mmCIF file of C-alpha atoms in Angstrom:
data_model
loop_
_atom_site.group_PDB
_atom_site.id
_atom_site.type_symbol
_atom_site.label_atom_id
_atom_site.label_comp_id
_atom_site.label_asym_id
_atom_site.label_seq_id
_atom_site.Cartn_x
_atom_site.Cartn_y
_atom_site.Cartn_z
ATOM 1 C CA UNK A 1 -10.438 -13.827 -23.589
ATOM 2 C CA UNK A 2 -9.826 -10.145 -23.037
ATOM 3 C CA UNK A 3 -9.614 -8.089 -19.874
ATOM 4 C CA UNK A 4 -11.463 -5.372 -21.785
ATOM 5 C CA UNK A 5 -14.614 -7.530 -21.494
ATOM 6 C CA UNK A 6 -14.607 -7.255 -17.717
ATOM 7 C CA UNK A 7 -17.144 -5.024 -16.116
ATOM 8 C CA UNK A 8 -19.085 -4.572 -12.912
ATOM 9 C CA UNK A 9 -22.806 -5.102 -13.457
ATOM 10 C CA UNK A 10 -24.106 -4.728 -9.917
ATOM 11 C CA UNK A 11 -22.946 -3.731 -6.448
ATOM 12 C CA UNK A 12 -24.961 -4.739 -3.390
ATOM 13 C CA UNK A 13 -24.608 -4.480 0.356
ATOM 14 C CA UNK A 14 -23.300 -7.719 1.836
ATOM 15 C CA UNK A 15 -24.262 -8.889 5.304
ATOM 16 C CA UNK A 16 -21.704 -10.387 7.625
ATOM 17 C CA UNK A 17 -23.674 -13.654 7.766
ATOM 18 C CA UNK A 18 -23.481 -14.040 3.982
ATOM 19 C CA UNK A 19 -19.811 -13.109 3.638
ATOM 20 C CA UNK A 20 -17.194 -15.853 3.287
ATOM 21 C CA UNK A 21 -14.072 -13.917 2.370
ATOM 22 C CA UNK A 22 -14.219 -10.647 4.303
ATOM 23 C CA UNK A 23 -15.647 -9.523 7.629
ATOM 24 C CA UNK A 24 -16.179 -6.425 9.751
ATOM 25 C CA UNK A 25 -14.842 -6.198 13.272
ATOM 26 C CA UNK A 26 -15.182 -3.774 16.171
ATOM 27 C CA UNK A 27 -12.045 -3.364 18.236
ATOM 28 C CA UNK A 28 -12.185 -2.037 21.778
ATOM 29 C CA UNK A 29 -8.929 -0.361 22.753
ATOM 30 C CA UNK A 30 -7.301 1.846 25.320
ATOM 31 C CA UNK A 31 -6.014 5.177 24.041
ATOM 32 C CA UNK A 32 -2.771 6.863 25.246
ATOM 33 C CA UNK A 33 -4.675 8.572 28.079
ATOM 34 C CA UNK A 34 -6.232 5.342 29.309
ATOM 35 C CA UNK A 35 -9.651 6.089 27.819
ATOM 36 C CA UNK A 36 -11.575 3.141 26.338
ATOM 37 C CA UNK A 37 -12.638 3.677 22.716
ATOM 38 C CA UNK A 38 -13.725 1.543 19.823
ATOM 39 C CA UNK A 39 -12.859 1.329 16.134
ATOM 40 C CA UNK A 40 -14.447 -0.310 13.112
ATOM 41 C CA UNK A 41 -12.419 -2.153 10.500
ATOM 42 C CA UNK A 42 -12.405 -4.963 7.957
ATOM 43 C CA UNK A 43 -10.424 -8.206 7.712
ATOM 44 C CA UNK A 44 -9.911 -11.061 5.293
ATOM 45 C CA UNK A 45 -11.268 -14.420 6.483
ATOM 46 C CA UNK A 46 -8.482 -16.311 4.730
ATOM 47 C CA UNK A 47 -5.477 -15.821 7.012
ATOM 48 C CA UNK A 48 -4.260 -19.211 8.274
ATOM 49 C CA UNK A 49 -4.477 -19.772 12.031
ATOM 50 C CA UNK A 50 -1.229 -18.852 13.777
ATOM 51 C CA UNK A 51 0.050 -16.713 10.895
ATOM 52 C CA UNK A 52 0.400 -12.934 11.342
ATOM 53 C CA UNK A 53 0.138 -11.884 7.690
ATOM 54 C CA UNK A 54 -2.145 -12.412 4.709
ATOM 55 C CA UNK A 55 0.233 -12.913 1.847
ATOM 56 C CA UNK A 56 3.138 -11.710 -0.218
ATOM 57 C CA UNK A 57 3.883 -9.199 -2.921
ATOM 58 C CA UNK A 58 6.659 -10.216 -5.280
ATOM 59 C CA UNK A 59 9.239 -7.771 -6.604
ATOM 60 C CA UNK A 60 10.464 -9.935 -9.486
ATOM 61 C CA UNK A 61 13.323 -8.425 -11.461
ATOM 62 C CA UNK A 62 14.079 -10.006 -14.859
ATOM 63 C CA UNK A 63 17.759 -10.422 -15.654
ATOM 64 C CA UNK A 64 18.859 -10.936 -19.226
ATOM 65 C CA UNK A 65 22.290 -10.125 -20.647
ATOM 66 C CA UNK A 66 22.313 -6.905 -22.627
ATOM 67 C CA UNK A 67 18.895 -5.798 -21.437
ATOM 68 C CA UNK A 68 18.073 -3.340 -18.662
ATOM 69 C CA UNK A 69 16.675 -4.900 -15.466
ATOM 70 C CA UNK A 70 12.894 -5.054 -15.756
ATOM 71 C CA UNK A 71 10.074 -5.514 -13.272
ATOM 72 C CA UNK A 72 7.562 -8.287 -13.896
ATOM 73 C CA UNK A 73 4.038 -6.862 -13.661
ATOM 74 C CA UNK A 74 0.488 -8.023 -14.204
ATOM 75 C CA UNK A 75 -2.840 -6.754 -15.420
ATOM 76 C CA UNK A 76 -5.818 -8.136 -13.550
ATOM 77 C CA UNK A 77 -9.453 -7.015 -13.345
ATOM 78 C CA UNK A 78 -10.321 -6.227 -9.737
ATOM 79 C CA UNK A 79 -14.056 -6.255 -8.977
ATOM 80 C CA UNK A 80 -13.763 -4.160 -5.771
ATOM 81 C CA UNK A 81 -12.553 -1.214 -7.861
ATOM 82 C CA UNK A 82 -14.140 -2.086 -11.209
ATOM 83 C CA UNK A 83 -10.874 -1.593 -13.076
ATOM 84 C CA UNK A 84 -7.973 -3.495 -14.522
ATOM 85 C CA UNK A 85 -5.132 -2.988 -12.050
ATOM 86 C CA UNK A 86 -1.377 -2.884 -12.670
ATOM 87 C CA UNK A 87 0.149 -5.011 -9.924
ATOM 88 C CA UNK A 88 3.141 -7.008 -8.849
ATOM 89 C CA UNK A 89 2.537 -10.763 -8.692
ATOM 90 C CA UNK A 90 1.050 -11.516 -5.283
ATOM 91 C CA UNK A 91 -0.903 -14.079 -3.406
ATOM 92 C CA UNK A 92 -2.272 -15.273 -0.104
ATOM 93 C CA UNK A 93 -0.140 -17.485 2.078
ATOM 94 C CA UNK A 94 -1.133 -21.101 2.653
ATOM 95 C CA UNK A 95 -0.841 -22.760 6.050
ATOM 96 C CA UNK A 96 2.549 -24.432 6.464
ATOM 97 C CA UNK A 97 4.515 -22.418 3.924
ATOM 98 C CA UNK A 98 7.004 -19.632 4.495
ATOM 99 C CA UNK A 99 6.636 -16.223 2.851
ATOM 100 C CA UNK A 100 9.484 -17.140 0.484
ATOM 101 C CA UNK A 101 7.859 -20.448 -0.471
ATOM 102 C CA UNK A 102 4.586 -18.612 -1.018
ATOM 103 C CA UNK A 103 6.335 -16.087 -3.279
ATOM 104 C CA UNK A 104 8.010 -18.713 -5.479
ATOM 105 C CA UNK A 105 4.793 -20.747 -5.692
ATOM 106 C CA UNK A 106 2.597 -17.769 -6.564
ATOM 107 C CA UNK A 107 5.152 -16.457 -9.030
ATOM 108 C CA UNK A 108 5.157 -19.777 -10.862
ATOM 109 C CA UNK A 109 1.371 -20.188 -10.776
ATOM 110 C CA UNK A 110 0.620 -16.648 -11.945
ATOM 111 C CA UNK A 111 3.450 -16.105 -14.425
ATOM 112 C CA UNK A 112 5.085 -19.466 -15.214
ATOM 113 C CA UNK A 113 8.512 -18.147 -14.203
ATOM 114 C CA UNK A 114 10.853 -19.841 -11.776
ATOM 115 C CA UNK A 115 12.374 -17.240 -9.503
ATOM 116 C CA UNK A 116 15.245 -17.223 -7.064
ATOM 117 C CA UNK A 117 15.019 -15.445 -3.741
ATOM 118 C CA UNK A 118 17.174 -12.342 -4.127
ATOM 119 C CA UNK A 119 17.516 -11.356 -0.492
ATOM 120 C CA UNK A 120 18.189 -13.608 2.444
ATOM 121 C CA UNK A 121 16.234 -11.293 4.694
ATOM 122 C CA UNK A 122 12.615 -10.642 3.773
ATOM 123 C CA UNK A 123 11.163 -7.134 3.867
ATOM 124 C CA UNK A 124 9.385 -5.645 6.816
ATOM 125 C CA UNK A 125 5.818 -6.746 7.220
ATOM 126 C CA UNK A 126 3.827 -3.945 5.563
ATOM 127 C CA UNK A 127 0.280 -2.871 6.371
ATOM 128 C CA UNK A 128 -1.884 -1.871 3.424
ATOM 129 C CA UNK A 129 -4.302 0.544 5.122
ATOM 130 C CA UNK A 130 -3.937 0.197 8.894
ATOM 131 C CA UNK A 131 -6.701 2.640 9.833
ATOM 132 C CA UNK A 132 -9.227 0.650 7.806
ATOM 133 C CA UNK A 133 -8.192 -3.009 7.743
ATOM 134 C CA UNK A 134 -5.609 -5.416 9.112
ATOM 135 C CA UNK A 135 -4.389 -6.693 5.733
ATOM 136 C CA UNK A 136 -0.635 -6.918 5.354
ATOM 137 C CA UNK A 137 2.064 -8.607 3.353
ATOM 138 C CA UNK A 138 5.710 -9.358 3.044
ATOM 139 C CA UNK A 139 7.399 -8.055 -0.088
ATOM 140 C CA UNK A 140 9.667 -10.798 -1.362
ATOM 141 C CA UNK A 141 12.451 -9.879 -3.771
ATOM 142 C CA UNK A 142 13.037 -12.420 -6.497
ATOM 143 C CA UNK A 143 15.353 -12.600 -9.494
ATOM 144 C CA UNK A 144 14.283 -14.273 -12.708
ATOM 145 C CA UNK A 145 17.207 -15.455 -14.806
ATOM 146 C CA UNK A 146 15.941 -15.407 -18.390
ATOM 147 C CA UNK A 147 18.945 -17.357 -19.680
ATOM 148 C CA UNK A 148 17.741 -20.447 -17.808
ATOM 149 C CA UNK A 149 15.986 -23.121 -19.823
ATOM 150 C CA UNK A 150 13.084 -23.259 -17.359
ATOM 151 C CA UNK A 151 12.287 -19.601 -18.031
ATOM 152 C CA UNK A 152 12.300 -19.712 -21.851
ATOM 153 C CA UNK A 153 8.677 -20.685 -22.332
ATOM 154 C CA UNK A 154 6.793 -19.729 -19.165
ATOM 155 C CA UNK A 155 3.356 -21.296 -18.749
ATOM 156 C CA UNK A 156 1.201 -19.862 -15.975
ATOM 157 C CA UNK A 157 -0.913 -22.306 -13.957
ATOM 158 C CA UNK A 158 -4.014 -20.214 -13.406
ATOM 159 C CA UNK A 159 -7.192 -21.289 -11.688
ATOM 160 C CA UNK A 160 -10.383 -21.203 -13.746
ATOM 161 C CA UNK A 161 -11.449 -17.879 -12.224
ATOM 162 C CA UNK A 162 -8.030 -16.198 -12.567
ATOM 163 C CA UNK A 163 -7.284 -14.027 -15.593
ATOM 164 C CA UNK A 164 -3.856 -12.457 -15.477
ATOM 165 C CA UNK A 165 -1.772 -10.867 -18.220
ATOM 166 C CA UNK A 166 1.959 -10.553 -17.542
ATOM 167 C CA UNK A 167 4.301 -7.924 -18.937
ATOM 168 C CA UNK A 168 7.549 -6.258 -18.001
ATOM 169 C CA UNK A 169 8.706 -2.677 -17.598
ATOM 170 C CA UNK A 170 12.378 -1.618 -17.357
ATOM 171 C CA UNK A 171 12.883 -0.360 -13.799
ATOM 172 C CA UNK A 172 14.070 2.998 -15.120
ATOM 173 C CA UNK A 173 10.742 3.513 -16.941
ATOM 174 C CA UNK A 174 8.425 2.467 -14.115
ATOM 175 C CA UNK A 175 7.311 5.930 -13.048
ATOM 176 C CA UNK A 176 6.540 7.103 -16.589
ATOM 177 C CA UNK A 177 4.725 3.860 -17.349
ATOM 178 C CA UNK A 178 2.588 4.192 -14.203
ATOM 179 C CA UNK A 179 1.591 7.682 -15.327
ATOM 180 C CA UNK A 180 0.744 6.361 -18.777
ATOM 181 C CA UNK A 181 -1.346 3.439 -17.460
ATOM 182 C CA UNK A 182 -3.118 5.795 -15.047
ATOM 183 C CA UNK A 183 -4.042 8.137 -17.911
ATOM 184 C CA UNK A 184 -5.291 5.178 -19.940
ATOM 185 C CA UNK A 185 -7.751 4.231 -17.197
ATOM 186 C CA UNK A 186 -5.894 1.439 -15.457
ATOM 187 C CA UNK A 187 -5.673 1.373 -11.682
ATOM 188 C CA UNK A 188 -2.204 1.388 -10.155
ATOM 189 C CA UNK A 189 -1.607 -0.874 -7.193
ATOM 190 C CA UNK A 190 0.037 0.952 -4.291
ATOM 191 C CA UNK A 191 3.099 -1.321 -4.310
ATOM 192 C CA UNK A 192 3.847 -0.557 -7.952
ATOM 193 C CA UNK A 193 3.149 3.160 -7.674
ATOM 194 C CA UNK A 194 5.081 3.592 -4.445
ATOM 195 C CA UNK A 195 8.175 1.771 -5.729
ATOM 196 C CA UNK A 196 8.090 4.174 -8.682
ATOM 197 C CA UNK A 197 7.761 7.137 -6.330
ATOM 198 C CA UNK A 198 10.761 5.841 -4.419
ATOM 199 C CA UNK A 199 12.805 5.896 -7.629
ATOM 200 C CA UNK A 200 11.717 9.489 -8.312
ATOM 201 C CA UNK A 201 12.636 10.596 -4.794
ATOM 202 C CA UNK A 202 16.147 9.230 -5.279
ATOM 203 C CA UNK A 203 16.452 11.180 -8.543
ATOM 204 C CA UNK A 204 15.076 14.354 -7.079
ATOM 205 C CA UNK A 205 16.972 14.457 -3.783
ATOM 206 C CA UNK A 206 20.061 12.549 -4.871
ATOM 207 C CA UNK A 207 20.666 11.138 -1.395
ATOM 208 C CA UNK A 208 22.095 7.687 -2.053
ATOM 209 C CA UNK B 1 0.143 10.485 27.345
ATOM 210 C CA UNK B 2 2.139 7.647 25.844
ATOM 211 C CA UNK B 3 1.488 5.464 22.827
ATOM 212 C CA UNK B 4 2.906 2.598 24.898
ATOM 213 C CA UNK B 5 -0.341 2.684 26.927
ATOM 214 C CA UNK B 6 -2.414 1.739 23.892
ATOM 215 C CA UNK B 7 -3.756 -1.765 23.696
ATOM 216 C CA UNK B 8 -6.598 -3.743 22.239
ATOM 217 C CA UNK B 9 -8.830 -5.143 24.964
ATOM 218 C CA UNK B 10 -11.521 -6.817 22.875
ATOM 219 C CA UNK B 11 -12.316 -7.675 19.269
ATOM 220 C CA UNK B 12 -15.871 -8.488 18.253
ATOM 221 C CA UNK B 13 -17.730 -9.232 15.040
ATOM 222 C CA UNK B 14 -19.496 -6.130 13.722
ATOM 223 C CA UNK B 15 -22.742 -6.331 11.776
ATOM 224 C CA UNK B 16 -23.318 -4.178 8.731
ATOM 225 C CA UNK B 17 -26.320 -2.542 10.398
ATOM 226 C CA UNK B 18 -24.195 -1.397 13.343
ATOM 227 C CA UNK B 19 -21.224 -0.171 11.274
ATOM 228 C CA UNK B 20 -20.845 3.535 10.550
ATOM 229 C CA UNK B 21 -17.363 3.729 9.063
ATOM 230 C CA UNK B 22 -16.876 0.573 6.990
ATOM 231 C CA UNK B 23 -19.134 -1.737 5.008
ATOM 232 C CA UNK B 24 -19.067 -4.989 3.067
ATOM 233 C CA UNK B 25 -20.203 -5.150 -0.545
ATOM 234 C CA UNK B 26 -20.827 -7.902 -3.061
ATOM 235 C CA UNK B 27 -19.908 -6.974 -6.622
ATOM 236 C CA UNK B 28 -21.375 -8.830 -9.575
ATOM 237 C CA UNK B 29 -19.058 -8.700 -12.584
ATOM 238 C CA UNK B 30 -18.407 -10.182 -15.976
ATOM 239 C CA UNK B 31 -15.099 -12.018 -16.352
ATOM 240 C CA UNK B 32 -12.943 -11.938 -19.533
ATOM 241 C CA UNK B 33 -14.893 -14.894 -20.976
ATOM 242 C CA UNK B 34 -18.265 -13.253 -20.397
ATOM 243 C CA UNK B 35 -19.103 -15.390 -17.361
ATOM 244 C CA UNK B 36 -20.959 -13.678 -14.514
ATOM 245 C CA UNK B 37 -19.205 -13.988 -11.147
ATOM 246 C CA UNK B 38 -19.303 -12.238 -7.821
ATOM 247 C CA UNK B 39 -16.714 -10.910 -5.388
ATOM 248 C CA UNK B 40 -16.774 -9.797 -1.776
ATOM 249 C CA UNK B 41 -14.951 -6.713 -0.552
ATOM 250 C CA UNK B 42 -14.925 -3.883 1.974
ATOM 251 C CA UNK B 43 -15.260 -0.110 1.626
ATOM 252 C CA UNK B 44 -14.996 2.987 3.768
ATOM 253 C CA UNK B 45 -18.313 4.855 4.259
ATOM 254 C CA UNK B 46 -16.549 8.210 4.377
ATOM 255 C CA UNK B 47 -15.792 8.945 0.712
ATOM 256 C CA UNK B 48 -17.560 12.157 -0.343
ATOM 257 C CA UNK B 49 -20.184 11.791 -3.075
ATOM 258 C CA UNK B 50 -18.733 12.393 -6.524
ATOM 259 C CA UNK B 51 -15.123 11.836 -5.418
ATOM 260 C CA UNK B 52 -13.193 8.797 -6.694
ATOM 261 C CA UNK B 53 -10.665 8.484 -3.872
ATOM 262 C CA UNK B 54 -10.584 8.297 -0.079
ATOM 263 C CA UNK B 55 -7.700 10.486 0.871
ATOM 264 C CA UNK B 56 -4.073 11.409 0.554
ATOM 265 C CA UNK B 57 -0.715 10.228 1.768
ATOM 266 C CA UNK B 58 1.865 12.968 2.185
ATOM 267 C CA UNK B 59 5.515 12.552 1.242
ATOM 268 C CA UNK B 60 6.837 15.525 3.205
ATOM 269 C CA UNK B 61 10.539 16.156 2.790
ATOM 270 C CA UNK B 62 12.172 18.498 5.307
ATOM 271 C CA UNK B 63 14.697 20.923 3.859
ATOM 272 C CA UNK B 64 17.197 22.611 6.114
ATOM 273 C CA UNK B 65 20.566 23.997 5.047
ATOM 274 C CA UNK B 66 23.436 21.713 5.975
ATOM 275 C CA UNK B 67 21.214 18.776 6.850
ATOM 276 C CA UNK B 68 20.360 15.783 4.680
ATOM 277 C CA UNK B 69 16.805 15.731 3.287
ATOM 278 C CA UNK B 70 14.568 13.942 5.774
ATOM 279 C CA UNK B 71 11.137 12.375 5.560
ATOM 280 C CA UNK B 72 8.493 13.478 8.065
ATOM 281 C CA UNK B 73 6.921 10.406 9.674
ATOM 282 C CA UNK B 74 4.442 9.625 12.412
ATOM 283 C CA UNK B 75 3.777 7.054 15.086
ATOM 284 C CA UNK B 76 0.116 6.281 15.617
ATOM 285 C CA UNK B 77 -1.671 3.420 17.382
ATOM 286 C CA UNK B 78 -3.913 1.616 14.909
ATOM 287 C CA UNK B 79 -6.682 -0.450 16.513
ATOM 288 C CA UNK B 80 -7.274 -2.650 13.416
ATOM 289 C CA UNK B 81 -3.761 -4.064 13.784
ATOM 290 C CA UNK B 82 -3.235 -3.530 17.507
ATOM 291 C CA UNK B 83 0.136 -1.883 16.980
ATOM 292 C CA UNK B 84 1.777 1.495 16.769
ATOM 293 C CA UNK B 85 2.351 2.093 13.072
ATOM 294 C CA UNK B 86 5.092 4.087 11.324
ATOM 295 C CA UNK B 87 3.301 6.122 8.668
ATOM 296 C CA UNK B 88 3.467 9.140 6.453
ATOM 297 C CA UNK B 89 1.035 11.911 7.399
ATOM 298 C CA UNK B 90 -2.276 11.111 5.730
ATOM 299 C CA UNK B 91 -5.933 11.875 5.876
ATOM 300 C CA UNK B 92 -9.343 11.511 4.328
ATOM 301 C CA UNK B 93 -10.469 14.061 1.769
ATOM 302 C CA UNK B 94 -13.324 16.431 2.589
ATOM 303 C CA UNK B 95 -15.994 17.320 0.064
ATOM 304 C CA UNK B 96 -15.013 20.410 -1.938
ATOM 305 C CA UNK B 97 -11.271 20.250 -1.478
ATOM 306 C CA UNK B 98 -8.595 19.112 -3.914
ATOM 307 C CA UNK B 99 -6.076 16.409 -3.054
ATOM 308 C CA UNK B 100 -3.407 19.094 -2.688
ATOM 309 C CA UNK B 101 -5.581 21.174 -0.360
ATOM 310 C CA UNK B 102 -6.328 18.051 1.646
ATOM 311 C CA UNK B 103 -2.599 17.298 1.914
ATOM 312 C CA UNK B 104 -1.641 20.773 3.159
ATOM 313 C CA UNK B 105 -4.567 20.825 5.600
ATOM 314 C CA UNK B 106 -3.853 17.363 7.022
ATOM 315 C CA UNK B 107 -0.127 18.086 7.216
ATOM 316 C CA UNK B 108 -0.809 21.193 9.275
ATOM 317 C CA UNK B 109 -3.402 19.529 11.496
ATOM 318 C CA UNK B 110 -1.321 16.421 12.193
ATOM 319 C CA UNK B 111 2.163 17.934 12.395
ATOM 320 C CA UNK B 112 1.882 21.727 12.688
ATOM 321 C CA UNK B 113 4.093 22.218 9.631
ATOM 322 C CA UNK B 114 3.220 24.399 6.656
ATOM 323 C CA UNK B 115 4.197 22.589 3.486
ATOM 324 C CA UNK B 116 4.539 23.620 -0.121
ATOM 325 C CA UNK B 117 3.367 21.398 -2.949
ATOM 326 C CA UNK B 118 6.556 20.044 -4.497
ATOM 327 C CA UNK B 119 5.136 18.696 -7.754
ATOM 328 C CA UNK B 120 2.656 20.367 -10.025
ATOM 329 C CA UNK B 121 1.335 16.980 -11.095
ATOM 330 C CA UNK B 122 0.005 14.731 -8.367
ATOM 331 C CA UNK B 123 0.874 11.035 -8.242
ATOM 332 C CA UNK B 124 -1.165 8.300 -9.802
ATOM 333 C CA UNK B 125 -4.177 7.267 -7.818
ATOM 334 C CA UNK B 126 -2.976 4.224 -5.878
ATOM 335 C CA UNK B 127 -5.072 1.323 -4.628
ATOM 336 C CA UNK B 128 -4.146 -0.081 -1.228
ATOM 337 C CA UNK B 129 -5.379 -3.669 -1.608
ATOM 338 C CA UNK B 130 -7.551 -3.907 -4.718
ATOM 339 C CA UNK B 131 -8.525 -7.569 -4.304
ATOM 340 C CA UNK B 132 -9.938 -6.856 -0.850
ATOM 341 C CA UNK B 133 -11.169 -3.265 -0.708
ATOM 342 C CA UNK B 134 -11.651 -0.171 -2.839
ATOM 343 C CA UNK B 135 -9.585 2.171 -0.655
ATOM 344 C CA UNK B 136 -7.167 4.389 -2.515
ATOM 345 C CA UNK B 137 -5.208 7.591 -2.215
ATOM 346 C CA UNK B 138 -3.168 10.181 -3.970
ATOM 347 C CA UNK B 139 0.390 10.571 -2.745
ATOM 348 C CA UNK B 140 1.110 14.282 -2.542
ATOM 349 C CA UNK B 141 4.722 15.431 -2.464
ATOM 350 C CA UNK B 142 5.347 18.379 -0.187
ATOM 351 C CA UNK B 143 8.451 20.306 0.840
ATOM 352 C CA UNK B 144 8.808 21.752 4.311
ATOM 353 C CA UNK B 145 11.219 24.668 4.479
ATOM 354 C CA UNK B 146 12.576 24.646 8.028
ATOM 355 C CA UNK B 147 14.159 28.074 7.646
ATOM 356 C CA UNK B 148 10.695 29.655 7.480
ATOM 357 C CA UNK B 149 9.397 31.347 10.612
ATOM 358 C CA UNK B 150 6.085 29.466 10.395
ATOM 359 C CA UNK B 151 7.908 26.132 10.696
ATOM 360 C CA UNK B 152 10.088 26.965 13.704
ATOM 361 C CA UNK B 153 7.639 25.963 16.408
ATOM 362 C CA UNK B 154 5.114 23.588 14.850
ATOM 363 C CA UNK B 155 1.930 23.003 16.844
ATOM 364 C CA UNK B 156 -0.279 20.157 15.648
ATOM 365 C CA UNK B 157 -4.044 20.707 15.754
ATOM 366 C CA UNK B 158 -5.200 17.237 16.746
ATOM 367 C CA UNK B 159 -8.725 16.138 17.464
ATOM 368 C CA UNK B 160 -9.435 14.796 20.932
ATOM 369 C CA UNK B 161 -9.252 11.183 19.746
ATOM 370 C CA UNK B 162 -6.063 11.637 17.684
ATOM 371 C CA UNK B 163 -2.673 10.797 19.205
ATOM 372 C CA UNK B 164 0.179 11.270 16.794
ATOM 373 C CA UNK B 165 3.923 11.562 17.439
ATOM 374 C CA UNK B 166 5.984 13.109 14.647
ATOM 375 C CA UNK B 167 9.628 12.430 13.879
ATOM 376 C CA UNK B 168 11.957 12.560 10.906
ATOM 377 C CA UNK B 169 14.319 10.121 9.232
ATOM 378 C CA UNK B 170 16.986 11.108 6.693
ATOM 379 C CA UNK B 171 15.865 9.654 3.349
ATOM 380 C CA UNK B 172 19.142 7.754 3.058
ATOM 381 C CA UNK B 173 18.428 5.923 6.342
ATOM 382 C CA UNK B 174 14.782 5.044 5.675
ATOM 383 C CA UNK B 175 15.278 1.373 4.835
ATOM 384 C CA UNK B 176 17.505 0.672 7.854
ATOM 385 C CA UNK B 177 15.129 2.559 10.123
ATOM 386 C CA UNK B 178 12.137 0.568 8.849
ATOM 387 C CA UNK B 179 14.003 -2.634 9.664
ATOM 388 C CA UNK B 180 14.820 -1.329 13.122
ATOM 389 C CA UNK B 181 11.240 -0.243 13.867
ATOM 390 C CA UNK B 182 9.948 -3.590 12.570
ATOM 391 C CA UNK B 183 12.298 -5.468 14.910
ATOM 392 C CA UNK B 184 11.168 -3.273 17.811
ATOM 393 C CA UNK B 185 7.543 -4.303 17.285
ATOM 394 C CA UNK B 186 6.204 -1.344 15.349
ATOM 395 C CA UNK B 187 4.096 -1.900 12.264
ATOM 396 C CA UNK B 188 5.334 -0.375 9.014
ATOM 397 C CA UNK B 189 2.774 1.263 6.767
ATOM 398 C CA UNK B 190 3.049 0.045 3.173
ATOM 399 C CA UNK B 191 3.754 3.535 1.825
ATOM 400 C CA UNK B 192 6.757 3.987 4.099
ATOM 401 C CA UNK B 193 8.106 0.486 3.589
ATOM 402 C CA UNK B 194 7.631 0.516 -0.175
ATOM 403 C CA UNK B 195 9.333 3.901 -0.634
ATOM 404 C CA UNK B 196 12.277 2.423 1.277
ATOM 405 C CA UNK B 197 12.242 -0.675 -0.939
ATOM 406 C CA UNK B 198 12.287 1.609 -3.969
ATOM 407 C CA UNK B 199 15.466 3.258 -2.650
ATOM 408 C CA UNK B 200 17.072 -0.176 -2.161
ATOM 409 C CA UNK B 201 16.163 -1.287 -5.676
ATOM 410 C CA UNK B 202 17.885 1.779 -7.096
ATOM 411 C CA UNK B 203 21.018 0.956 -5.081
ATOM 412 C CA UNK B 204 20.976 -2.680 -6.028
ATOM 413 C CA UNK B 205 20.250 -2.409 -9.758
ATOM 414 C CA UNK B 206 21.805 0.997 -10.335
ATOM 415 C CA UNK B 207 19.381 1.821 -13.174
ATOM 416 C CA UNK B 208 18.855 5.560 -12.830
#
């Protein structure tokens, strides 16, 4: 199996009646002047009832004595963009689980690693593209202690239609590695690229 | 005019035939084992022909002697999420303009400020939610020199259906301010929140 085999062979319009995973909606709203307007957008169909977010992104930092802290990343072919994307581990929330439970479950399923929640307070709920869709996620920060027995031989538990390759990048190299992957034709997920931009801003403006 | 007046009054299913701005697509693809599968996703209808991205996000840092560097942000009501969102200035690319031209144009239109491109090399192309949609953007880094005459009395050039309030946050306070806005009921755009998370990672892991 190789991600290099993946390719898009056809792209077709999809009607709302035939769609199971995504849908279009028209929102009627009142603008700041009291005028009624409408807006078109897209949504996932998978959000559990009563939950106000779709899933989690996982900032998983690998800790190992004598090695620089490294971010756990993934390569995954994404049909909507026709490219292999560099991403943080992520997943959709199930009904009846917290964002933290979702993060530890998805981390284990996708990477085989057992993580520990690094922050007691989860991140702000973040909206991926709020002019176009309602999709959003919590970023959950997790530490992976590589000295632990359970993390010495990680075995992902992937579903039969999931194909994910894991790798790590030292945090200090993330920006340069994003540039390199971009040049090589990979797509960069916004979470990965924007974390890297955050690091560069700190370097450039020296404000911490 | 007040963003507090904005509210969603109705949300309805939207058929593909009636939609002008967004669409659903079904992609047929080959997985790493050579198996043919399909995937549902959403796209904007606005991307110019021959262009491989939708728009730009603008990291605009305000420079003024004696003041800490501050990020220019916006409040904007977003019908797809029914909330006022904290965002970086952003916009969709027109045909026949570069990402940098788009950034300077949108910055001026939305905020009234004249920016200068801060980096000769633009960021990686970043994908907002690549399992769900193809939307993507370049993050363009811009400096705004507040000592310049042209930036002393900024006048946004908004369209009649655009309602945007600008404000600034010192870079060093971005994470705390995101938390505060989140608690107050604002939505946090992923670019803003993830930059702030990048700053926190630098503080926590001290890797630069």
